[in-house]
Short mmCIF file of C-alpha atoms in Angstrom, two decimals:
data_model
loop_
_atom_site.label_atom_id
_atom_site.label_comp_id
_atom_site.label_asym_id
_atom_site.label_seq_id
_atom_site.Cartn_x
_atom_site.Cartn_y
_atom_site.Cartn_z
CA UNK A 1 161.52 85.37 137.77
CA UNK A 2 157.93 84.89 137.37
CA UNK A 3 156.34 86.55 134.21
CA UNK A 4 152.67 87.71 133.80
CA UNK A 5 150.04 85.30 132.58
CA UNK A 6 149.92 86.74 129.36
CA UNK A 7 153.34 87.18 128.63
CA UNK A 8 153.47 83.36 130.17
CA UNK A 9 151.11 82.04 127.69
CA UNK A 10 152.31 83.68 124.83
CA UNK A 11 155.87 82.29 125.60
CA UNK A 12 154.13 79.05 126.01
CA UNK A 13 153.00 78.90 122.85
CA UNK A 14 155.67 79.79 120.99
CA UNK A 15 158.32 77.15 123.26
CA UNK A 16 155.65 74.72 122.55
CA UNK A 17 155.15 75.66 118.26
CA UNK A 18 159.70 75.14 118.49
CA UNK A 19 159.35 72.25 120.25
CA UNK A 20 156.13 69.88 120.23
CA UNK A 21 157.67 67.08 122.28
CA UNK A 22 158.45 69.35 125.17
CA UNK A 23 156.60 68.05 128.52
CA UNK A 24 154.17 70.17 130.70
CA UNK A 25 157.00 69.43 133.24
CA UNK A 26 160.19 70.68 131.39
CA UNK A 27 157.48 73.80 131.45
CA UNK A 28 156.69 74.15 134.79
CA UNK A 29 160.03 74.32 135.50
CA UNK A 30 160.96 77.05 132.45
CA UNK A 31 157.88 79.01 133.91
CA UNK A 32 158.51 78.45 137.49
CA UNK A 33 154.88 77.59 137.85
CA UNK A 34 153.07 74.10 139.34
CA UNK A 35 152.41 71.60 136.51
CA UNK A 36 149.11 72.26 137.16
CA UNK A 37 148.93 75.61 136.16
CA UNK A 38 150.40 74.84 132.79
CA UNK A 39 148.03 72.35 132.30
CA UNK A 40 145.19 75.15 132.71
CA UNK A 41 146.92 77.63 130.26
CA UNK A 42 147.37 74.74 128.03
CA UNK A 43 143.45 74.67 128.55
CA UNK A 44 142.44 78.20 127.82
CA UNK A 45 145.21 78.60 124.74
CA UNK A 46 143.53 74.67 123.51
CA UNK A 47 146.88 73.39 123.46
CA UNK A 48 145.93 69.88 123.56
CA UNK A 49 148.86 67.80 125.67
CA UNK A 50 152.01 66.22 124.76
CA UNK A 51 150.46 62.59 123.91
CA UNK A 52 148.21 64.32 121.35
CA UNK A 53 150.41 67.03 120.04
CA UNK A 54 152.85 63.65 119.21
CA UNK A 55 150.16 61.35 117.93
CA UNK A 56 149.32 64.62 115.49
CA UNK A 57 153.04 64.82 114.71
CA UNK A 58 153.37 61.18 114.23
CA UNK A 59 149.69 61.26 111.64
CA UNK A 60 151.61 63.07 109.35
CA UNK A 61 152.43 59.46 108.55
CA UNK A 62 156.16 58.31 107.32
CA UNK A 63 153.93 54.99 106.00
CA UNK A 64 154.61 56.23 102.84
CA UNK A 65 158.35 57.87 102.89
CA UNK A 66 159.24 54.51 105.03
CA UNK A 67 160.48 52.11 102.42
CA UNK A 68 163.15 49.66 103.93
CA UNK A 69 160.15 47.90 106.63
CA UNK A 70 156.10 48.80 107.46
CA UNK A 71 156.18 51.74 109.62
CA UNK A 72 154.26 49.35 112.38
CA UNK A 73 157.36 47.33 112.75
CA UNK A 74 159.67 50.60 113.30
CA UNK A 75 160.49 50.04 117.43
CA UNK A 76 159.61 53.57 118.81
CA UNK A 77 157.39 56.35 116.82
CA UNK A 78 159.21 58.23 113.40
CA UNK A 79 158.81 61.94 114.10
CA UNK A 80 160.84 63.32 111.56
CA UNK A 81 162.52 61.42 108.43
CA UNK A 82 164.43 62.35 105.37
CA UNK A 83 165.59 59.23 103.52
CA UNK A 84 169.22 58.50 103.05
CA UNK A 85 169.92 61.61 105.13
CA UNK A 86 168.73 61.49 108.76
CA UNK A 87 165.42 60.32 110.80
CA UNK A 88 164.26 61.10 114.28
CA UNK A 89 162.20 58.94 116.58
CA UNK A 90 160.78 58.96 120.18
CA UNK A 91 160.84 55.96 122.59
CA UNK A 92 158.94 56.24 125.92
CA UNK A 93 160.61 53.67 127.72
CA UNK A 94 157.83 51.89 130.24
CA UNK A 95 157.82 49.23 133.33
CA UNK A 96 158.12 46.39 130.86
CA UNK A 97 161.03 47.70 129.39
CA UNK A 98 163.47 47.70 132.69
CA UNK A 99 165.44 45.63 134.34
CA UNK A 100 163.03 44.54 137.61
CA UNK A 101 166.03 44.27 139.99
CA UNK A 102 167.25 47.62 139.17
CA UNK A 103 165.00 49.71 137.22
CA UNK A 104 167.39 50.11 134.25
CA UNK A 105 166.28 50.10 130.70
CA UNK A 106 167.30 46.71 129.13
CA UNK A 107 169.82 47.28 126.15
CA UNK A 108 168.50 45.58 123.47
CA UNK A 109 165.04 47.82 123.46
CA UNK A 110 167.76 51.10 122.78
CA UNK A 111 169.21 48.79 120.30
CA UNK A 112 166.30 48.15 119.03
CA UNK A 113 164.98 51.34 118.31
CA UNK A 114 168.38 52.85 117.13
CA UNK A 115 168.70 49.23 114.48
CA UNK A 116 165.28 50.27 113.44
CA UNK A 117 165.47 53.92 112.97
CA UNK A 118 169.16 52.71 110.80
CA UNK A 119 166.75 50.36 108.86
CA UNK A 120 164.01 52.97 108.21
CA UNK A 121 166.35 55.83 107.22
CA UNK A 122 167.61 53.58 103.85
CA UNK A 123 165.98 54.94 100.70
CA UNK A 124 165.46 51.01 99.73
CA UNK A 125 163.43 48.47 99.65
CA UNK A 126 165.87 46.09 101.32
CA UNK A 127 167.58 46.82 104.10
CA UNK A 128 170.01 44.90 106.55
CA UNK A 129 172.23 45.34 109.63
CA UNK A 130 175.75 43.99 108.83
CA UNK A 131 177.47 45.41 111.88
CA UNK A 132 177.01 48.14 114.67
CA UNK A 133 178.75 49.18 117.62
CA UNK A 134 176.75 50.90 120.58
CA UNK A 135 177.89 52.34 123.27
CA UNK A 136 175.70 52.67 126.09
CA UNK A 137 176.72 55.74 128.10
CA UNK A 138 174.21 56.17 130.62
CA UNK A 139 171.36 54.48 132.35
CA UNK A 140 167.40 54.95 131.28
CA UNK A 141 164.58 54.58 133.45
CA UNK A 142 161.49 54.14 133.17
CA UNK A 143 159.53 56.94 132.52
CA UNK A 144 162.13 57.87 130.60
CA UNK A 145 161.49 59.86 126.87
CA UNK A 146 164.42 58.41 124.68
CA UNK A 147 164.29 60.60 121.88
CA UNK A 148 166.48 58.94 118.76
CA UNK A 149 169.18 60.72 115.85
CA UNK A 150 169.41 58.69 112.46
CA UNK A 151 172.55 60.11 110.43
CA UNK A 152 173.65 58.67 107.25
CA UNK A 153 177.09 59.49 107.25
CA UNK A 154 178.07 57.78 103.77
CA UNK A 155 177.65 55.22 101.01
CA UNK A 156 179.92 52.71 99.40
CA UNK A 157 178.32 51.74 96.28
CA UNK A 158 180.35 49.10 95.53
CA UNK A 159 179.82 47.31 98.39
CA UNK A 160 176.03 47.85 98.40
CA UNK A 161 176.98 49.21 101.93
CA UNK A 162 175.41 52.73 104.30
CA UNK A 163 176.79 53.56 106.82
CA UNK A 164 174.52 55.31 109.93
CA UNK A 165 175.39 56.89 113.11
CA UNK A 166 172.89 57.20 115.62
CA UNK A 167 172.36 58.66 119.39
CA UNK A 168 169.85 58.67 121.84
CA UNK A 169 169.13 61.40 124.42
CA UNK A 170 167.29 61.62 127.29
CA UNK A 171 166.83 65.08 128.08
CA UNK A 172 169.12 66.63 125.75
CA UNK A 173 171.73 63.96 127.88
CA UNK A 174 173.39 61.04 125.52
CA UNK A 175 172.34 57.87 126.94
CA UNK A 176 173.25 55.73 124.11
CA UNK A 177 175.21 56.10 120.55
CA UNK A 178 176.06 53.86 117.91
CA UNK A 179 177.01 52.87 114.12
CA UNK A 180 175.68 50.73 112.17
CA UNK A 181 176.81 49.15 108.69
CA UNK A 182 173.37 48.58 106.68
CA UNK A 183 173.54 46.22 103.82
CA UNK A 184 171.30 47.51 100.85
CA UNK A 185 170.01 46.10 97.64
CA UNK A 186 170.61 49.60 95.37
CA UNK A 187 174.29 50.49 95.71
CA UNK A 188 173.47 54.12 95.51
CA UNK A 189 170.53 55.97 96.34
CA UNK A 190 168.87 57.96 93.19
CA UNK B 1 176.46 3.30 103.93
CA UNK B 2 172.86 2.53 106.29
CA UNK B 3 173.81 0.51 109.13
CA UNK B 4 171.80 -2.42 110.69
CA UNK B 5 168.92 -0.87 112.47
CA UNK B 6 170.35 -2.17 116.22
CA UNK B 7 173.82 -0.75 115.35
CA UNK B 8 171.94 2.29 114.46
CA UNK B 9 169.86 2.19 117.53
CA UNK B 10 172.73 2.01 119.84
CA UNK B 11 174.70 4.73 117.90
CA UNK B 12 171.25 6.67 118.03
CA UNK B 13 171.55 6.45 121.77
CA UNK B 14 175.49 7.56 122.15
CA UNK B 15 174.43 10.63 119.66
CA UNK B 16 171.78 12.01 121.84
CA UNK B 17 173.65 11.68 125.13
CA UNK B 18 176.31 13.53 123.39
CA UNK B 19 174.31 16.53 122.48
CA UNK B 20 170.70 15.96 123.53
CA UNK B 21 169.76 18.84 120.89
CA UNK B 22 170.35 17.60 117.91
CA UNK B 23 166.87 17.47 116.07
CA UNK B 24 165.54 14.49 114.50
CA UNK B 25 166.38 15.89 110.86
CA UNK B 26 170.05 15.64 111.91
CA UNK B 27 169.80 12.41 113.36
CA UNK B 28 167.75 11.27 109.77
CA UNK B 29 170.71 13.04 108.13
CA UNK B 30 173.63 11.27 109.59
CA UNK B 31 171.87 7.71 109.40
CA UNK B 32 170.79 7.92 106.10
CA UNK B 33 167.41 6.93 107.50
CA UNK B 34 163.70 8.55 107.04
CA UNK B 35 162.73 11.04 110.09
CA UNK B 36 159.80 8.74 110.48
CA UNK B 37 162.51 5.87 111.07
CA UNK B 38 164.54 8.24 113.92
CA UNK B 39 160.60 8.44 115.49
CA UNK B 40 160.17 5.03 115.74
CA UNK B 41 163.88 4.22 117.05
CA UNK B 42 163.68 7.03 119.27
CA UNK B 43 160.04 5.38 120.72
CA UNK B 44 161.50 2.20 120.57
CA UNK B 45 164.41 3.18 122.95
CA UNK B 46 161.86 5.45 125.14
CA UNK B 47 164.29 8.25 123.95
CA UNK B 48 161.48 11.68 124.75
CA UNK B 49 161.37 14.16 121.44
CA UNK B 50 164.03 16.99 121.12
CA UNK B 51 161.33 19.48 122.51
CA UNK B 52 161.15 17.24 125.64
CA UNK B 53 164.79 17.04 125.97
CA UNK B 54 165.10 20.78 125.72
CA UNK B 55 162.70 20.83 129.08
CA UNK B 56 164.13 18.54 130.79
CA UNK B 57 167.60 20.31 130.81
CA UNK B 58 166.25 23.47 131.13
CA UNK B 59 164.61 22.28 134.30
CA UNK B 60 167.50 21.71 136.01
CA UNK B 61 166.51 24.77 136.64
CA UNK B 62 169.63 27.47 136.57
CA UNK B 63 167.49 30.03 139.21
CA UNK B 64 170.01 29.38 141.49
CA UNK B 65 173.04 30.06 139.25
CA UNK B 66 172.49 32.85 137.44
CA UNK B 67 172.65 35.62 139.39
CA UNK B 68 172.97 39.42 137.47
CA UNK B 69 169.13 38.83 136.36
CA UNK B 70 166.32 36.78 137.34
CA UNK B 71 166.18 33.64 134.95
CA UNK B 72 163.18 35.06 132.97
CA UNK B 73 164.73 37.93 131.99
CA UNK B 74 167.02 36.13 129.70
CA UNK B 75 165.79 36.40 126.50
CA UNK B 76 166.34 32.93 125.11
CA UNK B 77 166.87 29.28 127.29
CA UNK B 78 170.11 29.00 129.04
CA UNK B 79 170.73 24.98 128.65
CA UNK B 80 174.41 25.52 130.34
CA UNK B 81 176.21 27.92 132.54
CA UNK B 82 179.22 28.21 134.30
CA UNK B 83 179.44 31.82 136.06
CA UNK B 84 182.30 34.70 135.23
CA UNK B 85 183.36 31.41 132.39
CA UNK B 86 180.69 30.93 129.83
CA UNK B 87 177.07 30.22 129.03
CA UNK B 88 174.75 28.61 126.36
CA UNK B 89 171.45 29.28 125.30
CA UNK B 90 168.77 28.27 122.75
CA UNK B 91 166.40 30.88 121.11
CA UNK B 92 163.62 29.34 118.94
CA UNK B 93 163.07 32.01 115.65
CA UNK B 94 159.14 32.54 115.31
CA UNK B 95 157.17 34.46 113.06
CA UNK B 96 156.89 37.64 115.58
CA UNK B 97 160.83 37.96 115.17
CA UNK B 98 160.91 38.29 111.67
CA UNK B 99 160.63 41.09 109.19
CA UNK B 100 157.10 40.73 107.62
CA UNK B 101 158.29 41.31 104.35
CA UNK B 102 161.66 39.40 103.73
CA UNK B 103 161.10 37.00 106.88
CA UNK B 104 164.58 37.54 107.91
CA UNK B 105 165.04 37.73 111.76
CA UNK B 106 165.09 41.44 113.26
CA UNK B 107 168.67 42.38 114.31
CA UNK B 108 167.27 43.76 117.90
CA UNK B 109 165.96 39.51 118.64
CA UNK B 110 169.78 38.46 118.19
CA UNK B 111 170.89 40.79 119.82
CA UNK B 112 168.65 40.35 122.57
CA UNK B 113 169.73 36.63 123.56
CA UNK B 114 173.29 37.48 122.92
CA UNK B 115 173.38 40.12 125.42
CA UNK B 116 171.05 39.15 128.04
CA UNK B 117 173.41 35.91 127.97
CA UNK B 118 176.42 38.38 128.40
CA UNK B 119 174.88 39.58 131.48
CA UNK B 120 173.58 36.40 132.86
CA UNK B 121 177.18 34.93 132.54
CA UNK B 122 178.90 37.48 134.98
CA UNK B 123 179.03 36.43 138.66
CA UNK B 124 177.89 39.39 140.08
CA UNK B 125 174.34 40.98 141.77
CA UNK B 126 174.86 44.32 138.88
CA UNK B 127 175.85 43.97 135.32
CA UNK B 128 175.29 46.44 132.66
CA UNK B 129 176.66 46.31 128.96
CA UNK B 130 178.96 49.23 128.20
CA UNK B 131 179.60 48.71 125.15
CA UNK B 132 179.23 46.02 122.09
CA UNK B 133 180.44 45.03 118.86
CA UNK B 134 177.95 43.01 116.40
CA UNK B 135 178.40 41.49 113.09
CA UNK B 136 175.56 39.83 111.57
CA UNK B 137 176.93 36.88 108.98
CA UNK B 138 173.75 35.09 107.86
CA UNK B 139 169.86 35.93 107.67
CA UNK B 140 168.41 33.81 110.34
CA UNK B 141 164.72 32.49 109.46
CA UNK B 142 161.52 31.99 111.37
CA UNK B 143 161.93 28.21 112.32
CA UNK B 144 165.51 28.39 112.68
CA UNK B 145 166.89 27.40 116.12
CA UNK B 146 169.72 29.54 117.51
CA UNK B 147 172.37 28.47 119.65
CA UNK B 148 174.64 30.91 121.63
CA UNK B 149 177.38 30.56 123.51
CA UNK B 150 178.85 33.09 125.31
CA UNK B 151 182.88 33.08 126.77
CA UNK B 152 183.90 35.27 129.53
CA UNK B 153 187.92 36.26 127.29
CA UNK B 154 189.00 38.81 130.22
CA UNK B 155 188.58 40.77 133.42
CA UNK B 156 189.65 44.26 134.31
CA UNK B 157 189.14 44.71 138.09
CA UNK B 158 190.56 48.55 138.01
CA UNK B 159 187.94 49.54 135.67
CA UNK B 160 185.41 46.92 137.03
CA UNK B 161 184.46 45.19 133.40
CA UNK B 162 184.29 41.69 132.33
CA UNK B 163 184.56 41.23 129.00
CA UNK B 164 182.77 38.73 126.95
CA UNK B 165 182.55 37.04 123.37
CA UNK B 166 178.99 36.22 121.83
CA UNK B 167 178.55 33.75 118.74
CA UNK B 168 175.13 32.49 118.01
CA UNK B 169 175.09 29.56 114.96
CA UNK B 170 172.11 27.77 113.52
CA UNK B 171 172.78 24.41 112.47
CA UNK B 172 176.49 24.66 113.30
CA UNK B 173 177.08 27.63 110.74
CA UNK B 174 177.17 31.19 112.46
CA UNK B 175 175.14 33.47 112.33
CA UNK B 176 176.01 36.16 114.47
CA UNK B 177 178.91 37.07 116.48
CA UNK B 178 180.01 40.40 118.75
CA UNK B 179 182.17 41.30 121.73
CA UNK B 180 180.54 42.61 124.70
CA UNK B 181 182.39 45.03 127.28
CA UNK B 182 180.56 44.86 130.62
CA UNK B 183 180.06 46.34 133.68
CA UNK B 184 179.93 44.92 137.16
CA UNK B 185 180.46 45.84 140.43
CA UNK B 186 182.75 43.80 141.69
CA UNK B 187 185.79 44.30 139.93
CA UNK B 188 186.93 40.73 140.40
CA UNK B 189 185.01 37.33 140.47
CA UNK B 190 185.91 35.27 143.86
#
């Protein structure tokens, strides 16, 4: 059912202040109102839009929590990082990213931003892939929003070895998961 | 022991018909000779430079063969090919692959040949990874040239995969190796 404006807007602002990366789209179709009108209340509340409300999430800069690589060379942008625990990122996947025959995201850029988001979660200065095992379990388009889970499931000390699990979503749908064995310089992190 | 420079000359000759990539250093190397020395034979003999070599295989030109992506969408230079059996390409390690600060080759760029390989191996119009196993054995380096070679080890028509070994070496040691389970849609190759 429809709501009000007001009630409308003030729901909008609250889905949006849970969840920044949520598209005018996804809330159209909450509201069950055009795209267009959401843009407007998005207008009159100054909401700014998605790209901006990221780029502000992403200038809280992770340049200096980031240890294991420059932030520049992370594949897809940090939005979220706690190191040697977890780490979030968001990929938009784009023309140059698919497959021309078929439109399907190649695997090694979902590879490439789950390796990345496993290098960036180490609490180290050093940090290298030893092994990983992905699973891709559903196609990506372009277009697509691949938003990225970094979860450091455990440490062998001895072995200078952490070990990450990752998964990718499109949509809240699993498109592609992972682990990956990360070789580090500190055996354990302080 | 050095052997007389026309003994040398003619082994020179058998050497590079045997594997036309084998880089001046090497042939130095195994001749006990200067690099400059290999140059000179190899000018001598009107034997083109490695790069040259590379080019002229390449342009035999496998368009035609490969079939699951167009030939620019492999992310290295396939230099041999034999569909649904195996495949070899070369991937020359640059500065824009490495990690700025270690200068170790990114884990995504290895991946990136050995997979697209995977795919351009299978006989088929549609191949898509499913799933993959990776073990990285040794840093690669910017300068380093890899060589991968990819072996079609089963099929499983029921379930429509192919299912195909990856190793990558640089100068004969590896450097890189993984197991890929794809997806095509035939189930069996003719």
């Amino acid at each position: 059912m429809r709501k009000p404006k007001k009630e409308r807007q003030q729901l909008l602002v609250e889905t949006i202040t849970d969840n920044p990366f949520v598209t005018d789209e996804q809330l159209a179709k909450q509201f069950q109102v055009s795209v267009q009108t959401i843009r407007l209340d998005r207008m009159e509340l100054a909401i700014p839009e998605l790209r901006e409300r990221i780029k502000d999430v992403a200038s809280k800069s992770y340049e200096n929590e980031v240890k294991a690589l420059p932030l520049d060379e992370v594949i897809g942008e940090i939005i979220d990082i706690e190191l040697d625990k977890r780490a979030l990122s968001i990929f938009d996947v784009k023309e140059e990213h698919v497959f021309q025959r078929n439109g399907i995201a190649r695997g090694h850029h979902l590879f490439a931003q789950a390796n990345s988001l496993a290098v960036a979660v180490i609490d180290d200065e050093l940090a290298l892939t030893v092994k990983s095992t992905i699973v891709f379990t559903k196609p990506v388009k372009s277009g697509d929003r691949v938003i990225t889970k970094a979860i450091v499931t455990g440490q062998d000390s001895a072995k200078n070895r952490t070990y990450v699990t990752v998964s990718s979503t499109v949509e809240n749908k699993e498109v592609f998961h992972g682990t990956f064995e990360m070789y580090r310089t500190r055996g354990e992190s302080k």
